[in-house]
Tab-separated table of N, CA and C in Angstrom:
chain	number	residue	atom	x	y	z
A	162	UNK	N	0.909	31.115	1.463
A	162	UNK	CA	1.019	29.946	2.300
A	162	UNK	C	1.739	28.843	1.536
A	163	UNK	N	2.805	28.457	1.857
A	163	UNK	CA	3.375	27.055	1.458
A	163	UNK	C	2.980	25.805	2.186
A	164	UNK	N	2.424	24.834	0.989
A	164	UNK	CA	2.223	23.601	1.274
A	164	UNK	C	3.289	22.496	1.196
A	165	UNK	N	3.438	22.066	2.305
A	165	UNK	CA	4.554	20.781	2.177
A	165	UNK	C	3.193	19.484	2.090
A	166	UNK	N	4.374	18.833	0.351
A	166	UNK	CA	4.046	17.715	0.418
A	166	UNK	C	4.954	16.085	0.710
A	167	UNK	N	4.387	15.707	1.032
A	167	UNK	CA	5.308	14.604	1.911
A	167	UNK	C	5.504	13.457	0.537
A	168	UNK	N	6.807	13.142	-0.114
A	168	UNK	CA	7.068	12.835	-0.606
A	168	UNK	C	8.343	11.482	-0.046
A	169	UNK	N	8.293	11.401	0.960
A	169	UNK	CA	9.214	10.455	2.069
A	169	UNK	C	8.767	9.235	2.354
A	170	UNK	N	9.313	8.091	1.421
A	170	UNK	CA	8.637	6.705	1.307
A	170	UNK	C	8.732	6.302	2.812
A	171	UNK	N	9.653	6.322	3.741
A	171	UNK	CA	9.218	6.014	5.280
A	171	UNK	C	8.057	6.416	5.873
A	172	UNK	N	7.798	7.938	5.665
A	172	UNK	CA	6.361	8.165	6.206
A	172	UNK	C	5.310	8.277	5.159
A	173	UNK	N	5.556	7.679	4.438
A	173	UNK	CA	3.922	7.658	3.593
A	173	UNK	C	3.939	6.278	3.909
A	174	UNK	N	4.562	5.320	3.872
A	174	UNK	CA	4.273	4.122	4.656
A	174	UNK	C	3.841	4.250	6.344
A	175	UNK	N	4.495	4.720	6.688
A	175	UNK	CA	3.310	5.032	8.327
A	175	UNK	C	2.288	5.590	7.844
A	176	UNK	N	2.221	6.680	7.138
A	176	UNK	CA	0.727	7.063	7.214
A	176	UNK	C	-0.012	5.848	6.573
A	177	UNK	N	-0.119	5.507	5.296
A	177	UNK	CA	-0.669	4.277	5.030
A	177	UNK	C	-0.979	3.181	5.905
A	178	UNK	N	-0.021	2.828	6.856
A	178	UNK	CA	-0.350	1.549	7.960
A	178	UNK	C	-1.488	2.555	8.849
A	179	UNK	N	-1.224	3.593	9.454
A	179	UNK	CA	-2.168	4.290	10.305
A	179	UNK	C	-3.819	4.069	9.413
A	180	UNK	N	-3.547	4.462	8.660
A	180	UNK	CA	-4.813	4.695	7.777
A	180	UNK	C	-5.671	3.496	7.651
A	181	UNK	N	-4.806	2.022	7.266
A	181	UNK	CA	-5.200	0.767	6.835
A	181	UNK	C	-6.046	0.446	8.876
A	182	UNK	N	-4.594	0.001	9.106
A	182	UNK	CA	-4.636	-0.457	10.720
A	182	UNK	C	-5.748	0.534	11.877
A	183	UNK	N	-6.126	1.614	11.524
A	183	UNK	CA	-6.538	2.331	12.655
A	183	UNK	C	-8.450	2.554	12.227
A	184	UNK	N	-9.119	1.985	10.884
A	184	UNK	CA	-10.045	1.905	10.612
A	184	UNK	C	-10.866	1.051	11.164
A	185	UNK	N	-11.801	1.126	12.006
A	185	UNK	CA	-12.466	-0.184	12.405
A	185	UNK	C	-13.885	0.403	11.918
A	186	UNK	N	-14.590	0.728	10.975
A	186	UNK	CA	-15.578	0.605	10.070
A	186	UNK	C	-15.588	0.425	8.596
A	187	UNK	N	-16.348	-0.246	7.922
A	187	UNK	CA	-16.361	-0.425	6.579
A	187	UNK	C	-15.903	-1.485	5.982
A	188	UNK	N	-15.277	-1.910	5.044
A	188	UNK	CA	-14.761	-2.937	4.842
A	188	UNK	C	-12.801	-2.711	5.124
A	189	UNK	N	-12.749	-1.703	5.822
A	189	UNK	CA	-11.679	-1.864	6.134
A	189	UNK	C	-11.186	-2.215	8.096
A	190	UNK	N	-12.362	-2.502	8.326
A	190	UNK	CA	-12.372	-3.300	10.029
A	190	UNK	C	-11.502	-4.492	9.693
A	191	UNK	N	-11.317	-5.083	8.892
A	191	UNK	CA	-10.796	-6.160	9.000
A	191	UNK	C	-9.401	-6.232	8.296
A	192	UNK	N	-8.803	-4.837	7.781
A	192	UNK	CA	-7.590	-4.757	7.609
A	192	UNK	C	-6.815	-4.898	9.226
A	193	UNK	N	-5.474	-5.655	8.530
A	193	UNK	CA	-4.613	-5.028	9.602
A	193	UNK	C	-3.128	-5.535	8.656
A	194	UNK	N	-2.373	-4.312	9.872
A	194	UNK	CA	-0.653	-4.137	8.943
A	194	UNK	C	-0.352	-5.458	10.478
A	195	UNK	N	0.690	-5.893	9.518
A	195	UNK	CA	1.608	-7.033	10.207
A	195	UNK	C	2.735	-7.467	9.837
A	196	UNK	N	3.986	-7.694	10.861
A	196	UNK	CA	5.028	-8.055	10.358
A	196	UNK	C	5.959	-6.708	10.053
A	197	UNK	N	5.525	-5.607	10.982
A	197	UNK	CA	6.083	-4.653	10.287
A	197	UNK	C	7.516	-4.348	10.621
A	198	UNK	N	8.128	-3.937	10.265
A	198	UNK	CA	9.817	-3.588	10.394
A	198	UNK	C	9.843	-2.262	10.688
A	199	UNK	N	9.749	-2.067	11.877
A	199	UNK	CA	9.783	-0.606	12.654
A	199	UNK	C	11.116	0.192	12.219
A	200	UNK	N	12.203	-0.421	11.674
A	200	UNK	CA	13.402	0.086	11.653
A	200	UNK	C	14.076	-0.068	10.139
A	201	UNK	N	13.129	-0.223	9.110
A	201	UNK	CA	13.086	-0.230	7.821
A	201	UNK	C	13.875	1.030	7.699
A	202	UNK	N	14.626	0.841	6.437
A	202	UNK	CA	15.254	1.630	5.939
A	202	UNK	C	15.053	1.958	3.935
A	203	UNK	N	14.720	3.255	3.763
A	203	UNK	CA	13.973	2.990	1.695
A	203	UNK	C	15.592	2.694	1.502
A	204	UNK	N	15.075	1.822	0.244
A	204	UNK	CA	16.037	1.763	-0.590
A	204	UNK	C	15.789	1.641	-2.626
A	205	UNK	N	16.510	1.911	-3.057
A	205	UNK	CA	16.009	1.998	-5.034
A	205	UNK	C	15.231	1.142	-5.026
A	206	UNK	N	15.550	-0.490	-4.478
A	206	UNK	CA	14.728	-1.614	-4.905
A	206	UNK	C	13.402	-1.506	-3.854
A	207	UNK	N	13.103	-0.925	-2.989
A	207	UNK	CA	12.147	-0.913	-1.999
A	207	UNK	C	12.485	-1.944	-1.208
A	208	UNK	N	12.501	-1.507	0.133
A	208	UNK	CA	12.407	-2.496	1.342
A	208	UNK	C	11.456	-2.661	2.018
A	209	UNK	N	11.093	-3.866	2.200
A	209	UNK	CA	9.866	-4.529	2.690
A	209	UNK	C	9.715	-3.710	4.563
A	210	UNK	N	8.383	-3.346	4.440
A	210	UNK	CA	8.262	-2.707	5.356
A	210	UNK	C	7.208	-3.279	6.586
A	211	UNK	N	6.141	-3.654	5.971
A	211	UNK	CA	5.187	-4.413	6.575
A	211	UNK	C	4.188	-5.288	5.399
A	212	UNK	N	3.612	-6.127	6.106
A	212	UNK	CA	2.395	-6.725	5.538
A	212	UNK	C	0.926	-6.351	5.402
A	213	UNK	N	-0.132	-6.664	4.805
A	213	UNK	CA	-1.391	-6.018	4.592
A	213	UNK	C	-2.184	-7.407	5.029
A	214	UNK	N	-2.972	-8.013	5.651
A	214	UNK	CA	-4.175	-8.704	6.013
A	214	UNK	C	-5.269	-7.998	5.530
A	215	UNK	N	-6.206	-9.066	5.687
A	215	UNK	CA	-7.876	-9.005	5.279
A	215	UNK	C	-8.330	-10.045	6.230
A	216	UNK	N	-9.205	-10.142	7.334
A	216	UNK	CA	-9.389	-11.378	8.053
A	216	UNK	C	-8.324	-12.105	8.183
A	217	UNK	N	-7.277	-11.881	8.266
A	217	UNK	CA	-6.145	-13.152	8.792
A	217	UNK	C	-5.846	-13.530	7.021
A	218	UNK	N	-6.053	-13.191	6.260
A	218	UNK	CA	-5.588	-13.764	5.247
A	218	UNK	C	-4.850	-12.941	4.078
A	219	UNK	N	-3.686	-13.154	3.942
A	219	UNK	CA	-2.590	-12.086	3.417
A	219	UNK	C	-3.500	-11.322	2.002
A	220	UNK	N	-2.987	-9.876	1.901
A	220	UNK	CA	-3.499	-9.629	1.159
A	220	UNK	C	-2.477	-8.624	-0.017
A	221	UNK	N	-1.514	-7.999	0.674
A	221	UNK	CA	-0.361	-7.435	0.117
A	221	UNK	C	0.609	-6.921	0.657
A	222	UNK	N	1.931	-6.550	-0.021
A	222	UNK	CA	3.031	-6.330	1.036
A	222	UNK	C	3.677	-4.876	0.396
A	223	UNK	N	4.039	-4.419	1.874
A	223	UNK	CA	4.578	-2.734	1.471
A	223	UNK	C	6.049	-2.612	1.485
A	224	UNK	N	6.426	-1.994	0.184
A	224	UNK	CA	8.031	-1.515	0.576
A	224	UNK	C	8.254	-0.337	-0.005
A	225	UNK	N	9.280	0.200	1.189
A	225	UNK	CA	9.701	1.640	1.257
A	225	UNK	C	10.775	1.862	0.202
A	226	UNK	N	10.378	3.008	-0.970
A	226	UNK	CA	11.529	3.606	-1.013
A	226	UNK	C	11.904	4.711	-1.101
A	227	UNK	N	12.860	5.182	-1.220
A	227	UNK	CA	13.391	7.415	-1.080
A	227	UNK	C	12.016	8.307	-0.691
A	228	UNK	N	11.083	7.622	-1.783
A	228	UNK	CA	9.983	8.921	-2.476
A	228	UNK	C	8.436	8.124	-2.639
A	229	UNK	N	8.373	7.111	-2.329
A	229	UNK	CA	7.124	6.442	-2.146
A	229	UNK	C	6.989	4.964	-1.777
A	230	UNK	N	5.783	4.364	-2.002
A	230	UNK	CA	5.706	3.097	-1.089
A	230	UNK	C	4.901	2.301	-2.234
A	231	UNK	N	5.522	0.934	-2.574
A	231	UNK	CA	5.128	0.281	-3.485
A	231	UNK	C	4.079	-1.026	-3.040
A	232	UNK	N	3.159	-0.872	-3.098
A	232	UNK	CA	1.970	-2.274	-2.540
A	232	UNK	C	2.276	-3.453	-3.548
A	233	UNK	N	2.358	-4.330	-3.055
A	233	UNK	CA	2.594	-5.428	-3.887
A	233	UNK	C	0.981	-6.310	-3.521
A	234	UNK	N	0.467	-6.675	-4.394
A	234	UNK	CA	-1.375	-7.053	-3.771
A	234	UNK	C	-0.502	-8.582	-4.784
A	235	UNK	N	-0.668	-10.177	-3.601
A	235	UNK	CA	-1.064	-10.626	-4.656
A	235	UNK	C	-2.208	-11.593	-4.851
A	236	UNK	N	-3.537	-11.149	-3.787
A	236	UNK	CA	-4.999	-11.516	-3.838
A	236	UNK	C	-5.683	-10.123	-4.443
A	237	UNK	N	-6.528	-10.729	-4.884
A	237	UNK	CA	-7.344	-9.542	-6.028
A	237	UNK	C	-6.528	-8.648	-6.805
A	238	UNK	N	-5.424	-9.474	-7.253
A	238	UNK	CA	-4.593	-8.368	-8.601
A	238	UNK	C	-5.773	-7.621	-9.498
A	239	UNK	N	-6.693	-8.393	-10.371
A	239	UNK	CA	-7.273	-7.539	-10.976
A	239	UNK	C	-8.193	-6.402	-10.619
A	240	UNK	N	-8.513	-6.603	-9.122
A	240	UNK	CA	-9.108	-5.905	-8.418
A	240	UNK	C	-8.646	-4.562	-7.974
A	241	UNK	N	-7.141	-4.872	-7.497
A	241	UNK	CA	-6.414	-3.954	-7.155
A	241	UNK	C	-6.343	-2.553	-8.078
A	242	UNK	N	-5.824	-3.279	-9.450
A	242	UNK	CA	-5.077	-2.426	-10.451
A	242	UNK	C	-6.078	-1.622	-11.062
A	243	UNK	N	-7.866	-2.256	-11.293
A	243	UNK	CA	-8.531	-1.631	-11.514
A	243	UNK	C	-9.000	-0.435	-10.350
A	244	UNK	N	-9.129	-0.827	-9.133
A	244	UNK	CA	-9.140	0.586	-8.257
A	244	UNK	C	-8.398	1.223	-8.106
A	245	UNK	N	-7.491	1.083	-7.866
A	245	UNK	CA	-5.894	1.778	-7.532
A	245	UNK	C	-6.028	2.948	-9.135
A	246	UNK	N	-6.023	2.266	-10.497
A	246	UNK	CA	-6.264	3.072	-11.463
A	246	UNK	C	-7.402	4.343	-11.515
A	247	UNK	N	-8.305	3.586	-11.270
A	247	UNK	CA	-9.572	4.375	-11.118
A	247	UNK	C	-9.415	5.872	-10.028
A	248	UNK	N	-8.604	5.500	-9.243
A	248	UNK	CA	-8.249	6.656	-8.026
A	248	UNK	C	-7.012	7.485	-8.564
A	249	UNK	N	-6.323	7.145	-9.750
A	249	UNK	CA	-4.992	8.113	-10.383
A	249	UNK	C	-3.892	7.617	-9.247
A	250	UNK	N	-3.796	6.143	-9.257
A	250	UNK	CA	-2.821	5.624	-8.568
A	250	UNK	C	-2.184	5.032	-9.913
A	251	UNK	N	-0.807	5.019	-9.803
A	251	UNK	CA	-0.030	4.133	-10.676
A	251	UNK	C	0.214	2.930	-10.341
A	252	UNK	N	-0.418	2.198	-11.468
A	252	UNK	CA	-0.114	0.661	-11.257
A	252	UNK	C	0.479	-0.032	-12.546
A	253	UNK	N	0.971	-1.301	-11.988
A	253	UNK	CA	1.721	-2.226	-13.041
A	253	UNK	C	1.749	-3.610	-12.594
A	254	UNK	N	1.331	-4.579	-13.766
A	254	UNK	CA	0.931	-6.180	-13.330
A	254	UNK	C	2.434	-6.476	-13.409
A	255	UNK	N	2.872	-7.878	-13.218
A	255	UNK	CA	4.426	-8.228	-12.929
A	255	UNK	C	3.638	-9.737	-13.773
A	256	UNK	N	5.080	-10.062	-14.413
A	256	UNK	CA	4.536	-11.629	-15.004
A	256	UNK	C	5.835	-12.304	-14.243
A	257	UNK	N	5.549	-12.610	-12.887
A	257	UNK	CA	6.560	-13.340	-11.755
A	257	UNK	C	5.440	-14.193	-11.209
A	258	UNK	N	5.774	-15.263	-11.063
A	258	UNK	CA	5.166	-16.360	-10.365
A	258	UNK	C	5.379	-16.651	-8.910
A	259	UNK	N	4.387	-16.113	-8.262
A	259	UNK	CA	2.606	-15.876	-9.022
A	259	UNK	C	2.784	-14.410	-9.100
A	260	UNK	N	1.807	-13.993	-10.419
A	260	UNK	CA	2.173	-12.957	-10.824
A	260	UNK	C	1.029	-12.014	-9.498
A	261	UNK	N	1.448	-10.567	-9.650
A	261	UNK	CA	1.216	-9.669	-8.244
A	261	UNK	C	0.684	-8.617	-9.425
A	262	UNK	N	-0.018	-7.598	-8.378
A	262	UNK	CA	-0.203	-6.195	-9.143
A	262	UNK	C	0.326	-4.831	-8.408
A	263	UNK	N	1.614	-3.838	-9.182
A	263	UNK	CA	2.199	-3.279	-8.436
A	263	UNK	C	1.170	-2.030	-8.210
A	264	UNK	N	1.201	-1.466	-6.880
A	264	UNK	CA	0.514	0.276	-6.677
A	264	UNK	C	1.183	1.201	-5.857
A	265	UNK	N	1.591	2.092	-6.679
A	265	UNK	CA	2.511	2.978	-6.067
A	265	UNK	C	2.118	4.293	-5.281
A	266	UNK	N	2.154	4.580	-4.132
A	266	UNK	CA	1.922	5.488	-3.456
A	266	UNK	C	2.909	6.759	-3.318
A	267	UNK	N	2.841	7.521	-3.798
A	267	UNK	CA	3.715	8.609	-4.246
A	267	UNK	C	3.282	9.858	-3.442
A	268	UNK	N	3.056	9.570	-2.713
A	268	UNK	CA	3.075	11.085	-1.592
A	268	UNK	C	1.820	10.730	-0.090
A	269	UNK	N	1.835	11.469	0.212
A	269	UNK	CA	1.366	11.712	1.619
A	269	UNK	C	-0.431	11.855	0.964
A	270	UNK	N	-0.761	12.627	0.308
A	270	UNK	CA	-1.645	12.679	-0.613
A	270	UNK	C	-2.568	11.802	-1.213
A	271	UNK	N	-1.984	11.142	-1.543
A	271	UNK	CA	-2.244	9.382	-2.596
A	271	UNK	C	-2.254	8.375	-1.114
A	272	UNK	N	-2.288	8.824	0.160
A	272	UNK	CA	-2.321	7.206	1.076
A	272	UNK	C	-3.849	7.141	1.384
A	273	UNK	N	-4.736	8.062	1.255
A	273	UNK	CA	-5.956	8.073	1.251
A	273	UNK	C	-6.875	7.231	-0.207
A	274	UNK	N	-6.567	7.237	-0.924
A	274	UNK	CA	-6.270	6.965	-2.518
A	274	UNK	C	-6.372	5.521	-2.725
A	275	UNK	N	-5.289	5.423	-1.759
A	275	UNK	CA	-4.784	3.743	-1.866
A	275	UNK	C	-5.425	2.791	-0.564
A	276	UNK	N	-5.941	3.552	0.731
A	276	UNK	CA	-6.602	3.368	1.410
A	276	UNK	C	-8.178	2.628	0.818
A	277	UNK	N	-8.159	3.574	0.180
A	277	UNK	CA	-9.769	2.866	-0.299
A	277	UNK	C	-9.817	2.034	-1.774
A	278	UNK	N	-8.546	2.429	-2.687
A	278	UNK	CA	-8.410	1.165	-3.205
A	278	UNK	C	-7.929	-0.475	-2.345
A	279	UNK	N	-7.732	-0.404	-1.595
A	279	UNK	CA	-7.940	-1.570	-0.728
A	279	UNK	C	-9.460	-2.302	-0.574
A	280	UNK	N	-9.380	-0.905	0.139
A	280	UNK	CA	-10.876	-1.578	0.921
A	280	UNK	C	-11.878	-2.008	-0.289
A	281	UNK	N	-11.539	-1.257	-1.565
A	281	UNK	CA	-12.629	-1.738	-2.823
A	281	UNK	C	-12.177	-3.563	-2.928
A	282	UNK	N	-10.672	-3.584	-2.925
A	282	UNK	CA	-10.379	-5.004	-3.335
A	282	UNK	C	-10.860	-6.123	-2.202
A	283	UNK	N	-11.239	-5.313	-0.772
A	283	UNK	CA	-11.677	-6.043	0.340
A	283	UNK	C	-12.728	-6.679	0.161
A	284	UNK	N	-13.839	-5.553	-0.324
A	284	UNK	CA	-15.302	-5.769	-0.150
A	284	UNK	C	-15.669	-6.380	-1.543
A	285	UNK	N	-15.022	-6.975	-2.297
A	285	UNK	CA	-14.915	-7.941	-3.513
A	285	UNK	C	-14.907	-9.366	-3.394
């Protein structure tokens, strides 16, 4: 049996928004994707694809590129990088003002991963 893994930064960003946006228990009821760019296109630098909420109040932003989807968190950075790590997500702090914490979603696989590293930085 061959397994396809989805390695396609356009749809691991849908799956991720499905995942975030379509939860209404836990501490992720109060996610929602916004602002999204239905007609995004990846690119090397990542293109901004949609936004991440928590109660109405921004929480991080997604961009597409070739082969995965980069979260930019910049409420609960330390929060983030420590769950996101903890789950074998790759992360990296940025010293840009205000500095952000990067988490990279690298397959179809990892949007579950990063799903609940959210919701850890939610319920914080």
């Amino acid at each position: 049996m061959v397994e396809d893994r989805i390695t396609d930064g356009r749809r691991i960003a849908e799956l991720l928004a499905s995942e975030l946006d379509g939860r209404e228990d836990g501490p992720l009821e109060t996610v929602a994707v916004v602002d999204a760019d239905r007609g995004v296109e990846p690119s090397t630098d990542g293109e901004r694809a949609y936004d991440i909420v928590a109660a109405d109040e921004p929480l991080a932003r997604a961009f597409v590129h070739p082969d995965r989807v980069r979260l930019e968190f910049e409420r609960g950075r330390e929060l983030a990088a420590e769950a996101a790590g903890d789950r074998g997500l790759r992360v990296r702090p940025t010293a840009t003002a205000p500095p952000k914490t990067l988490v990279f979603v690298e397959s179809g696989a990892a949007v579950k991963r990063a799903s609940d590293a959210v919701a850890a930085v939610v319920e914080n």
